[in-house]
Amino acid sequence: MPVLENPFLLVAAEVKRLRERTKIIFVDFHAEATSEKIAFARMLDGLVSAVIGTHTHVQTADEQIFPGGTAFLCDAGFTGPHESILGREIEPVIRRFLTHQPQRFEVAKERVLLQGALVEVDAVTGGAISVQRISEPFST
């Protein structure tokens, strides 16, 4: 990936700018490593309402409210077919790992789940009241 500006260094100014308009700030932190997500959220504890991580597509079970009032979940998971490998048919992905040959990764269809997080926030203070993981079967 190309070199990007460091979000740890840039977030303070952005939070300050947003605080002039609202007390409720919800951060979707799209990062790979759990250590990055937790460190980022701990750094923002008390400054934002919630930090919910995304990217790995695997929902974590570490939802909590930090002492300063910031809700946290390391990864919200993904909405889509879970009888899969990250939403794709299983066999072509395994074949790709075994053969190193290109494969067509069709979207899987089985066991579709709606995943995410529900965060209740105090409108006056902007602090989190509760955080709950959501993982529910989805049907059309």
mmCIF file of C-alpha atoms in Angstrom, residues 28-75:
data_model
loop_
_atom_site.group_PDB
_atom_site.id
_atom_site.type_symbol
_atom_site.label_atom_id
_atom_site.label_comp_id
_atom_site.label_asym_id
_atom_site.label_seq_id
_atom_site.Cartn_x
_atom_site.Cartn_y
_atom_site.Cartn_z
ATOM 1 C CA ASP A 28 -14.900 3.843 11.971
ATOM 2 C CA PHE A 29 -11.228 2.888 12.185
ATOM 3 C CA HIS A 30 -10.376 0.783 9.142
ATOM 4 C CA ALA A 31 -7.184 -1.008 10.176
ATOM 5 C CA GLU A 32 -5.672 -4.483 10.037
ATOM 6 C CA ALA A 33 -4.034 -4.989 13.421
ATOM 7 C CA THR A 34 -6.070 -5.226 16.611
ATOM 8 C CA SER A 35 -3.272 -3.423 18.458
ATOM 9 C CA GLU A 36 -3.699 -0.400 16.150
ATOM 10 C CA LYS A 37 -7.450 -0.316 16.750
ATOM 11 C CA ILE A 38 -7.211 -0.629 20.523
ATOM 12 C CA ALA A 39 -4.397 1.930 20.797
ATOM 13 C CA PHE A 40 -6.285 4.397 18.592
ATOM 14 C CA ALA A 41 -9.465 3.974 20.646
ATOM 15 C CA ARG A 42 -7.617 4.286 23.964
ATOM 16 C CA MET A 43 -5.953 7.462 22.704
ATOM 17 C CA LEU A 44 -9.418 8.878 21.850
ATOM 18 C CA ASP A 45 -11.126 7.730 25.062
ATOM 19 C CA GLY A 46 -13.232 10.590 26.372
ATOM 20 C CA LEU A 47 -12.850 12.591 23.151
ATOM 21 C CA VAL A 48 -15.217 10.642 20.876
ATOM 22 C CA SER A 49 -18.418 8.679 21.409
ATOM 23 C CA ALA A 50 -17.260 5.443 19.790
ATOM 24 C CA VAL A 51 -14.427 3.792 17.899
ATOM 25 C CA ILE A 52 -15.572 0.745 15.953
ATOM 26 C CA GLY A 53 -12.954 -1.118 13.960
ATOM 27 C CA THR A 54 -13.487 -2.530 10.498
ATOM 28 C CA HIS A 55 -11.491 -4.322 7.807
ATOM 29 C CA THR A 56 -10.844 -7.918 8.887
ATOM 30 C CA HIS A 57 -14.480 -9.009 8.339
ATOM 31 C CA VAL A 58 -14.304 -11.161 11.471
ATOM 32 C CA GLN A 59 -16.419 -9.819 14.317
ATOM 33 C CA THR A 60 -14.633 -9.614 17.644
ATOM 34 C CA ALA A 61 -16.170 -10.105 21.081
ATOM 35 C CA ASP A 62 -14.448 -7.258 22.930
ATOM 36 C CA GLU A 63 -17.141 -4.583 23.022
ATOM 37 C CA GLN A 64 -16.751 -2.277 26.000
ATOM 38 C CA ILE A 65 -16.973 1.290 27.193
ATOM 39 C CA PHE A 66 -13.626 2.722 28.226
ATOM 40 C CA PRO A 67 -13.323 4.761 31.473
ATOM 41 C CA GLY A 68 -13.596 8.094 29.615
ATOM 42 C CA GLY A 69 -16.914 7.109 28.010
ATOM 43 C CA THR A 70 -15.852 5.933 24.552
ATOM 44 C CA ALA A 71 -17.511 2.769 23.212
ATOM 45 C CA PHE A 72 -15.182 0.306 21.498
ATOM 46 C CA LEU A 73 -15.416 -2.818 19.346
ATOM 47 C CA CYS A 74 -12.249 -4.033 17.619
ATOM 48 C CA ASP A 75 -14.081 -5.305 14.521
#
